[in-house]
Short mmCIF file of C-alpha atoms in Angstrom, two decimals:
data_model
loop_
_atom_site.label_atom_id
_atom_site.label_comp_id
_atom_site.label_asym_id
_atom_site.label_seq_id
_atom_site.Cartn_x
_atom_site.Cartn_y
_atom_site.Cartn_z
CA MET A 1 47.89 157.79 13.96
CA SER A 2 46.03 155.74 16.58
CA VAL A 3 48.06 152.70 15.46
CA ILE A 4 51.31 154.57 16.17
CA LEU A 5 49.98 155.72 19.55
CA ASP A 6 48.90 152.17 20.42
CA GLY A 7 52.33 150.87 19.40
CA ILE A 8 54.13 153.42 21.57
CA ASN A 9 51.85 152.69 24.52
CA TYR A 10 52.43 148.95 24.07
CA ILE A 11 56.20 149.38 24.18
CA ILE A 12 55.96 151.65 27.22
CA GLY A 13 53.51 149.23 28.83
CA LEU A 14 56.08 146.44 28.77
CA GLY A 15 57.78 148.20 31.65
CA VAL A 16 61.36 149.33 32.01
CA SER A 17 62.61 145.85 32.96
CA VAL A 18 61.50 144.48 29.56
CA MET A 19 61.82 147.61 27.42
CA MET A 20 65.39 148.43 28.42
CA PRO A 21 66.89 144.98 27.62
CA ILE A 22 65.33 145.20 24.15
CA ILE A 23 66.71 148.71 23.59
CA ILE A 24 70.15 147.81 24.97
CA THR A 25 70.35 144.67 22.80
CA ILE A 26 69.45 146.67 19.68
CA LEU A 27 71.99 149.36 20.57
CA GLY A 28 74.67 146.72 21.05
CA LEU A 29 74.02 145.36 17.57
CA VAL A 30 74.04 148.89 16.11
CA PHE A 31 77.46 149.40 17.70
CA ARG A 32 78.71 146.19 16.04
CA GLN A 33 78.79 144.02 19.16
CA LYS A 34 77.99 140.31 19.11
CA LEU A 35 74.38 139.27 19.68
CA GLY A 36 75.26 137.22 22.77
CA VAL A 37 77.23 140.06 24.35
CA SER A 38 74.50 142.59 23.56
CA PHE A 39 71.72 140.35 24.86
CA LYS A 40 73.56 139.61 28.12
CA ALA A 41 74.25 143.32 28.63
CA GLY A 42 70.57 144.10 28.06
CA LEU A 43 69.54 141.35 30.46
CA MET A 44 71.86 142.70 33.18
CA VAL A 45 70.35 146.17 32.72
CA GLY A 46 66.84 144.72 33.01
CA ILE A 47 67.77 142.78 36.15
CA GLY A 48 69.37 145.90 37.61
CA PHE A 49 66.21 147.93 36.99
CA ILE A 50 64.09 145.21 38.59
CA GLY A 51 66.32 145.36 41.67
CA ILE A 52 66.24 149.16 41.79
CA ASN A 53 62.46 149.27 41.40
CA LEU A 54 61.95 146.58 44.05
CA ILE A 55 63.96 148.58 46.57
CA ILE A 56 62.36 151.90 45.61
CA ASN A 57 58.89 150.34 45.93
CA LEU A 58 59.88 148.86 49.30
CA LEU A 59 60.94 152.32 50.41
CA LEU A 60 57.77 153.94 49.03
CA GLU A 61 55.60 151.40 50.84
CA GLU A 62 57.40 152.25 54.08
CA ILE A 63 57.55 156.03 53.65
CA GLY A 64 53.98 156.42 52.31
CA PRO A 65 52.32 155.64 55.67
CA VAL A 66 54.93 157.81 57.41
CA THR A 67 54.03 160.88 55.35
CA ASN A 68 50.28 160.21 55.68
CA ALA A 69 50.63 159.92 59.46
CA MET A 70 52.67 163.14 59.64
CA VAL A 71 50.03 165.01 57.62
CA GLU A 72 47.23 163.72 59.86
CA ARG A 73 49.18 164.29 63.06
CA PHE A 74 49.92 167.94 62.32
CA ASP A 75 46.52 168.59 60.67
CA PHE A 76 47.69 170.55 57.62
CA GLN A 77 44.80 172.55 56.13
CA LEU A 78 45.70 173.01 52.46
CA THR A 79 43.32 172.92 49.49
CA ALA A 80 45.30 171.28 46.62
CA VAL A 81 46.26 167.70 47.37
CA ASP A 82 49.36 166.13 45.80
CA ILE A 83 48.11 162.90 44.21
CA GLY A 84 51.46 161.84 42.76
CA TRP A 85 53.48 161.94 39.55
CA GLY A 86 51.43 159.11 38.02
CA SER A 87 48.54 161.51 37.42
CA GLY A 88 50.80 163.79 35.39
CA ALA A 89 52.18 160.83 33.44
CA ALA A 90 48.66 159.58 32.67
CA VAL A 91 47.72 162.97 31.22
CA ALA A 92 51.02 163.15 29.32
CA TRP A 93 50.64 159.77 27.62
CA GLY A 94 46.89 160.07 27.08
CA THR A 95 46.46 162.90 24.57
CA GLU A 96 46.65 163.00 20.79
CA VAL A 97 49.93 164.93 20.84
CA VAL A 98 51.87 161.81 21.90
CA PRO A 99 52.95 160.41 18.49
CA PHE A 100 53.94 163.85 17.16
CA VAL A 101 55.85 164.84 20.29
CA PHE A 102 57.41 161.39 20.68
CA ILE A 103 58.82 161.51 17.14
CA ALA A 104 59.90 165.15 17.60
CA ILE A 105 61.88 164.30 20.76
CA ILE A 106 63.70 161.40 19.08
CA ALA A 107 64.38 163.54 15.99
CA THR A 108 65.69 166.38 18.17
CA ASN A 109 68.10 164.01 19.92
CA ILE A 110 69.33 162.47 16.65
CA ILE A 111 69.83 165.87 14.99
CA MET A 112 71.67 167.28 18.00
CA ILE A 113 73.97 164.23 18.13
CA ALA A 114 74.58 164.37 14.37
CA PHE A 115 75.60 168.04 14.51
CA ASN A 116 77.61 167.50 17.71
CA TRP A 117 75.25 169.77 19.67
CA THR A 118 74.89 167.12 22.37
CA LYS A 119 76.77 164.04 23.53
CA THR A 120 73.71 162.52 25.23
CA MET A 121 71.89 159.65 23.52
CA ASP A 122 68.63 159.52 25.48
CA ILE A 123 67.17 156.01 25.70
CA ASP A 124 65.01 156.72 28.75
CA ILE A 125 61.78 156.70 26.75
CA TRP A 126 59.42 156.38 29.73
CA ASN A 127 60.49 159.75 31.14
CA TYR A 128 59.45 161.45 27.92
CA TRP A 129 56.25 161.97 29.93
CA GLN A 130 57.85 165.06 31.48
CA PRO A 131 58.00 167.17 28.29
CA LEU A 132 54.84 165.43 27.09
CA PHE A 133 52.88 166.80 30.05
CA ILE A 134 53.60 170.42 29.14
CA SER A 135 52.94 169.63 25.46
CA SER A 136 49.59 168.07 26.35
CA ALA A 137 48.70 171.00 28.60
CA LEU A 138 49.58 173.51 25.88
CA TYR A 139 47.61 171.59 23.26
CA ILE A 140 44.52 171.44 25.45
CA THR A 141 44.75 175.13 26.44
CA THR A 142 45.78 176.59 23.05
CA GLY A 143 44.59 174.00 20.53
CA SER A 144 47.87 174.35 18.63
CA MET A 145 49.78 171.18 17.75
CA ILE A 146 52.71 173.30 16.54
CA ILE A 147 52.99 174.96 19.96
CA ALA A 148 52.75 171.58 21.69
CA VAL A 149 55.53 170.03 19.59
CA LEU A 150 57.70 173.15 19.79
CA SER A 151 57.55 173.12 23.59
CA ALA A 152 58.87 169.53 23.70
CA VAL A 153 61.70 170.33 21.29
CA ILE A 154 62.77 173.34 23.37
CA ASN A 155 62.47 171.56 26.72
CA MET A 156 64.40 168.48 25.60
CA ALA A 157 67.10 170.48 23.79
CA ILE A 158 67.72 172.30 27.08
CA VAL A 159 67.89 169.12 29.14
CA PHE A 160 70.23 167.41 26.64
CA LYS A 161 72.66 170.32 27.05
CA LEU A 162 72.28 170.22 30.83
CA ALA A 163 72.90 166.46 30.82
CA ASP A 164 76.14 167.04 28.89
CA TRP A 165 77.20 169.85 31.21
CA THR A 166 76.65 167.81 34.38
CA GLN A 167 77.90 164.44 33.13
CA LYS A 168 81.40 164.70 34.59
CA ASP A 169 80.02 165.21 38.09
CA VAL A 170 77.50 162.40 37.54
CA GLU A 171 80.42 160.15 36.60
CA GLU A 172 82.95 161.26 39.21
CA VAL A 173 80.65 161.74 42.22
CA LEU A 174 77.87 159.22 41.59
CA GLY A 175 80.13 156.69 39.89
CA LEU A 176 78.01 156.44 36.71
CA GLU A 177 80.68 156.15 34.03
CA GLY A 178 79.56 157.22 30.55
CA ILE A 179 76.03 157.95 31.82
CA SER A 180 74.11 161.24 31.78
CA LEU A 181 70.72 162.06 33.32
CA PRO A 182 68.45 163.85 30.80
CA GLN A 183 65.40 164.10 33.08
CA ILE A 184 63.85 167.54 33.41
CA GLN A 185 62.60 167.13 36.98
CA THR A 186 66.11 166.10 38.07
CA THR A 187 68.74 167.78 35.91
CA GLY A 188 66.74 170.97 35.39
CA TRP A 189 67.72 171.91 38.94
CA ALA A 190 71.39 172.07 37.94
CA ILE A 191 70.62 175.57 36.66
CA LEU A 192 69.87 176.57 40.25
CA GLY A 193 72.10 174.13 42.14
CA TYR A 194 75.48 175.13 40.75
CA PRO A 195 75.08 178.93 41.11
CA MET A 196 73.70 178.42 44.64
CA ASN A 197 76.70 176.27 45.54
CA ASN A 198 79.03 178.95 44.15
CA LEU A 199 77.24 181.53 46.31
CA LEU A 200 77.67 179.31 49.39
CA ASP A 201 81.38 179.08 48.53
CA LYS A 202 81.53 182.81 49.20
CA THR A 203 79.30 182.81 52.31
CA PRO A 204 81.25 183.26 55.57
CA GLY A 205 80.65 180.49 58.08
CA ILE A 206 79.05 178.11 55.60
CA ARG A 207 81.88 177.89 53.10
CA LYS A 208 84.16 176.09 55.57
CA LEU A 209 81.55 173.57 56.76
CA ASN A 210 81.92 170.31 54.85
CA TRP A 211 79.30 167.75 55.85
CA THR A 212 80.26 165.02 53.40
CA THR A 213 79.83 161.35 54.30
CA ASP A 214 83.60 160.99 54.71
CA LYS A 215 83.81 163.97 57.06
CA ILE A 216 80.80 162.81 59.05
CA GLN A 217 82.34 159.34 59.42
CA GLU A 218 85.58 160.91 60.65
CA ARG A 219 83.69 162.76 63.38
CA VAL A 220 81.10 160.21 64.50
CA GLY A 221 82.64 156.92 63.42
CA MET A 222 80.25 154.16 62.43
CA PHE A 223 77.25 156.48 62.94
CA GLY A 224 78.34 158.30 59.80
CA GLU A 225 78.20 155.17 57.65
CA PRO A 226 75.28 154.93 55.18
CA VAL A 227 73.64 152.03 57.01
CA MET A 228 73.65 153.91 60.33
CA MET A 229 72.54 157.18 58.71
CA GLY A 230 69.64 155.32 57.11
CA LEU A 231 68.69 153.77 60.44
CA ILE A 232 68.80 157.13 62.24
CA ILE A 233 66.85 158.96 59.52
CA GLY A 234 64.23 156.20 59.38
CA ILE A 235 63.81 156.18 63.17
CA GLY A 236 63.49 159.98 63.15
CA LEU A 237 60.79 159.89 60.46
CA GLY A 238 58.89 157.14 62.26
CA ALA A 239 59.02 159.07 65.53
CA ALA A 240 57.83 162.27 63.80
CA ALA A 241 54.89 160.29 62.44
CA GLY A 242 53.96 159.15 65.96
CA PHE A 243 54.47 155.45 65.23
CA SER A 244 54.77 152.74 67.86
CA VAL A 245 58.26 151.64 68.90
CA GLY A 246 58.04 148.54 66.72
CA ASP A 247 56.95 150.50 63.65
CA ILE A 248 59.63 153.13 64.27
CA LEU A 249 62.32 150.44 64.31
CA HIS A 250 60.85 148.80 61.20
CA THR A 251 60.99 152.12 59.34
CA GLY A 252 64.58 152.62 60.46
CA VAL A 253 65.73 149.20 59.26
CA THR A 254 63.89 149.57 55.93
CA VAL A 255 65.53 152.94 55.19
CA ALA A 256 68.92 151.52 56.21
CA ALA A 257 68.37 148.59 53.85
CA ALA A 258 67.51 150.95 50.99
CA LEU A 259 70.71 152.95 51.50
CA ILE A 260 72.79 149.76 51.34
CA LEU A 261 70.94 147.81 48.62
CA LEU A 262 70.27 150.57 46.08
CA PRO A 263 73.96 151.21 45.28
CA ARG A 264 74.45 147.46 44.78
CA MET A 265 71.56 147.27 42.32
CA VAL A 266 72.96 150.28 40.45
CA ALA A 267 76.33 148.50 40.27
CA LEU A 268 74.60 145.45 38.79
CA LEU A 269 72.88 147.59 36.17
CA MET A 270 76.17 149.31 35.37
CA GLU A 271 77.72 145.93 34.47
CA GLY A 272 75.44 145.81 31.45
CA LEU A 273 75.65 149.51 30.62
CA THR A 274 79.44 149.54 30.70
CA VAL A 275 79.54 147.00 27.88
CA ILE A 276 77.26 149.14 25.70
CA SER A 277 78.97 152.40 26.67
CA GLU A 278 82.39 151.01 25.74
CA GLY A 279 80.97 149.63 22.49
CA ALA A 280 79.47 153.02 21.65
CA GLN A 281 82.76 154.79 22.32
CA ASP A 282 84.71 152.29 20.17
CA PHE A 283 82.14 152.65 17.38
CA LEU A 284 82.41 156.45 17.46
CA GLN A 285 86.19 156.55 17.77
CA LYS A 286 86.60 154.55 14.56
CA ARG A 287 84.33 156.89 12.61
CA PHE A 288 84.61 160.18 14.49
CA PRO A 289 87.89 160.18 16.48
CA ASP A 290 87.09 163.39 18.35
CA ARG A 291 83.53 162.49 19.41
CA GLU A 292 82.22 161.23 22.74
CA LEU A 293 78.80 159.76 23.50
CA TYR A 294 76.92 159.46 26.80
CA ILE A 295 74.03 157.09 27.46
CA GLY A 296 71.05 159.03 28.84
CA LEU A 297 69.23 157.04 31.52
CA ASP A 298 66.71 157.30 34.35
CA SER A 299 67.78 159.40 37.33
CA ALA A 300 66.87 156.42 39.54
CA LEU A 301 70.53 155.52 39.06
CA GLY A 302 71.46 158.76 40.82
CA ILE A 303 69.32 158.24 43.91
CA GLY A 304 71.22 155.02 44.55
CA HIS A 305 73.98 157.11 46.10
CA PRO A 306 73.64 157.22 49.92
CA PHE A 307 73.97 161.00 50.29
CA VAL A 308 71.29 161.66 47.64
CA LEU A 309 68.82 159.29 49.26
CA SER A 310 69.63 160.61 52.75
CA LEU A 311 69.00 164.20 51.64
CA GLY A 312 65.73 163.25 49.96
CA LEU A 313 64.44 161.59 53.13
CA LEU A 314 65.54 164.49 55.35
CA MET A 315 63.64 166.87 53.05
CA ILE A 316 60.29 165.16 53.78
CA PRO A 317 59.61 166.89 57.13
CA ILE A 318 61.20 170.11 55.84
CA THR A 319 58.83 170.11 52.84
CA LEU A 320 55.80 169.57 55.08
CA MET A 321 56.90 172.47 57.27
CA LEU A 322 57.41 174.69 54.20
CA ALA A 323 53.94 173.81 52.91
CA PHE A 324 52.47 174.98 56.21
CA ILE A 325 54.39 178.27 56.56
CA LEU A 326 54.78 179.54 52.97
CA PRO A 327 52.30 182.35 52.22
CA GLY A 328 50.24 181.59 49.14
CA ASN A 329 51.05 177.88 49.03
CA LYS A 330 47.98 175.68 48.71
CA VAL A 331 49.64 172.30 48.03
CA LEU A 332 49.33 169.52 50.58
CA PRO A 333 52.46 167.41 49.88
CA LEU A 334 51.56 163.75 49.99
CA ALA A 335 52.11 161.15 47.26
CA ASP A 336 55.26 162.70 45.78
CA LEU A 337 57.04 163.14 49.13
CA SER A 338 58.54 159.70 48.59
CA ASN A 339 60.03 160.91 45.30
CA LEU A 340 61.96 163.84 46.76
CA PRO A 341 65.35 162.10 46.24
CA PHE A 342 64.83 162.50 42.47
CA TYR A 343 64.57 166.29 42.87
CA MET A 344 67.53 166.45 45.26
CA ILE A 345 70.32 165.06 43.06
CA PHE A 346 71.42 168.50 41.90
CA ALA A 347 70.87 170.03 45.31
CA ILE A 348 73.83 168.05 46.65
CA LEU A 349 75.86 167.05 43.58
CA PRO A 350 77.38 170.53 42.95
CA SER A 351 79.02 170.41 46.41
CA ARG A 352 80.08 166.81 45.77
CA GLY A 353 78.11 165.45 48.71
CA ASN A 354 78.03 168.27 51.29
CA LEU A 355 74.84 167.49 53.22
CA LEU A 356 74.56 170.96 54.78
CA ARG A 357 74.66 172.67 51.39
CA GLY A 358 72.27 170.05 50.06
CA LEU A 359 69.75 170.94 52.78
CA ILE A 360 70.05 174.67 52.01
CA ILE A 361 69.73 174.27 48.24
CA GLY A 362 67.10 171.54 48.64
CA THR A 363 64.96 173.85 50.76
CA ILE A 364 65.06 176.54 48.05
CA ILE A 365 64.20 173.93 45.41
CA MET A 366 61.16 172.77 47.39
CA ILE A 367 59.94 176.35 47.85
CA VAL A 368 59.93 176.70 44.06
CA VAL A 369 58.29 173.28 43.63
CA LEU A 370 55.47 174.09 46.05
CA TYR A 371 54.68 177.42 44.40
CA LEU A 372 54.77 175.95 40.88
CA SER A 373 52.61 173.02 41.99
CA SER A 374 50.16 175.56 43.43
CA PHE A 375 50.15 177.47 40.14
CA ALA A 376 49.59 174.23 38.21
CA ALA A 377 46.74 173.02 40.44
CA PRO A 378 43.82 174.53 38.45
CA LEU A 379 45.26 173.19 35.18
CA MET A 380 46.04 169.77 36.69
CA THR A 381 42.53 169.60 38.15
CA GLU A 382 40.96 170.35 34.77
CA LEU A 383 43.17 167.88 32.92
CA GLY A 384 43.01 165.23 35.63
CA GLN A 385 39.22 165.17 35.70
CA GLN A 386 39.22 164.46 31.96
CA PHE A 387 41.27 161.35 32.75
CA GLY A 388 39.18 160.16 35.69
CA TYR A 389 41.06 161.74 38.61
CA ASN A 390 38.47 163.06 41.04
CA VAL A 391 39.18 165.71 43.66
CA PRO A 392 39.42 164.00 47.08
CA GLU A 393 36.81 164.94 49.68
CA GLY A 394 37.95 167.95 51.69
CA SER A 395 40.12 169.33 48.88
CA ALA A 396 39.34 171.90 46.20
CA GLU A 397 41.96 170.88 43.63
CA ILE A 398 44.47 168.18 42.69
CA THR A 399 48.08 168.61 41.67
CA ASN A 400 51.42 166.83 42.01
CA MET A 401 54.88 168.00 42.96
CA ALA A 402 56.43 166.18 39.99
CA ILE A 403 55.00 168.72 37.54
CA GLY A 404 56.11 171.51 39.89
CA SER A 405 59.62 170.09 39.85
CA GLN A 406 59.85 170.64 36.07
CA TRP A 407 60.42 174.31 36.71
CA TYR A 408 61.85 175.63 33.46
CA THR A 409 59.17 173.90 31.38
CA TRP A 410 56.68 176.28 32.99
CA VAL A 411 58.70 179.22 31.72
CA VAL A 412 58.43 177.70 28.23
CA TYR A 413 54.70 177.12 28.87
CA TRP A 414 54.08 180.76 29.80
CA VAL A 415 56.02 182.12 26.82
CA LEU A 416 54.44 179.81 24.23
CA GLU A 417 50.96 180.32 25.65
CA GLN A 418 51.39 184.06 25.01
CA LEU A 419 52.66 183.37 21.48
CA SER A 420 49.95 180.83 20.63
CA GLY A 421 47.97 183.38 18.62
CA LEU A 422 50.78 183.50 16.07
CA PHE A 423 50.37 179.80 15.13
#
């Protein structure tokens, strides 16, 4: 079994820019496309991911000091520090459940596709860490491999159905043709986002306010364009952090650059994916005329849209304020603040880009995330220390908002933990 685990870790360790071209090339051949066409498509996907990751890392490097400065400036006194999603991923990929859960997830996807229970073919292997974390936590707390594997099957079956359900909006609003987003920490929020948007449709005063990018541009001209919105948001964040004038302007230009460059990198990646998506549809149509197939990919493609990224950045100071005022919260948001755009896709997608509704729904999402991250802190501290994550001086526990963002997996965790005595 250790050989299988080592093999999986080796493939994952290649990184998305190498792993995805290999997967895309193989898929192209499976769908009866020529080797040259498949390889070029895979290469374009790899190049696109490199571009996306470069820009995201540039943004993280800029926003990281901003959030640290804001925390220090306002002297938040909270006991569980957010050390980032990487700690959760390390736990997820580091336990003995990995080969069993990994195979179970792939088998679940294949079976659901075969029986037409899902249209999503999930090739985003790296983000398997999200169900793997809960599986690892359940295995360590209950000792039951059956419970651990069952949790992953349930969690992924749910997200495959959610990815199908939301695909049309992902395609029409975000421009990702034939793509779905089967990531729990992103698409799981569709369960909350759509009903909340329907409620806002019926709320007097709010229902008629439409703060989409088009409407904003109509009212404020060039200041409503993505590049200007990025500049203004970046300058506002830098000012809130107490930066010097030069650093404030640098933050503004960097955020503006991210809002312009990310969509272009996504478009580059889509050049390769479109070839494979069309090949998959042709392959299916010949054999199953009434079937449709979506390619399940990383939600990083979704944050390339200007209104998603803008909302995620605006939620940084709001999240810090929530952490300070919410009774019972003990999480000090820090490392994962830069990843808020990933959690915000389905705060704003149901309204098709209405920034006001996105802020309202996003605020509710972050309240849930903070409380779940607080709940998970003792467990994350116990697991993290087994993997070498020490509690920072001045804090009592460690946690991360990424595991808090996987909200419905905690429902599965609570239920299966109670049932563990039966297995």
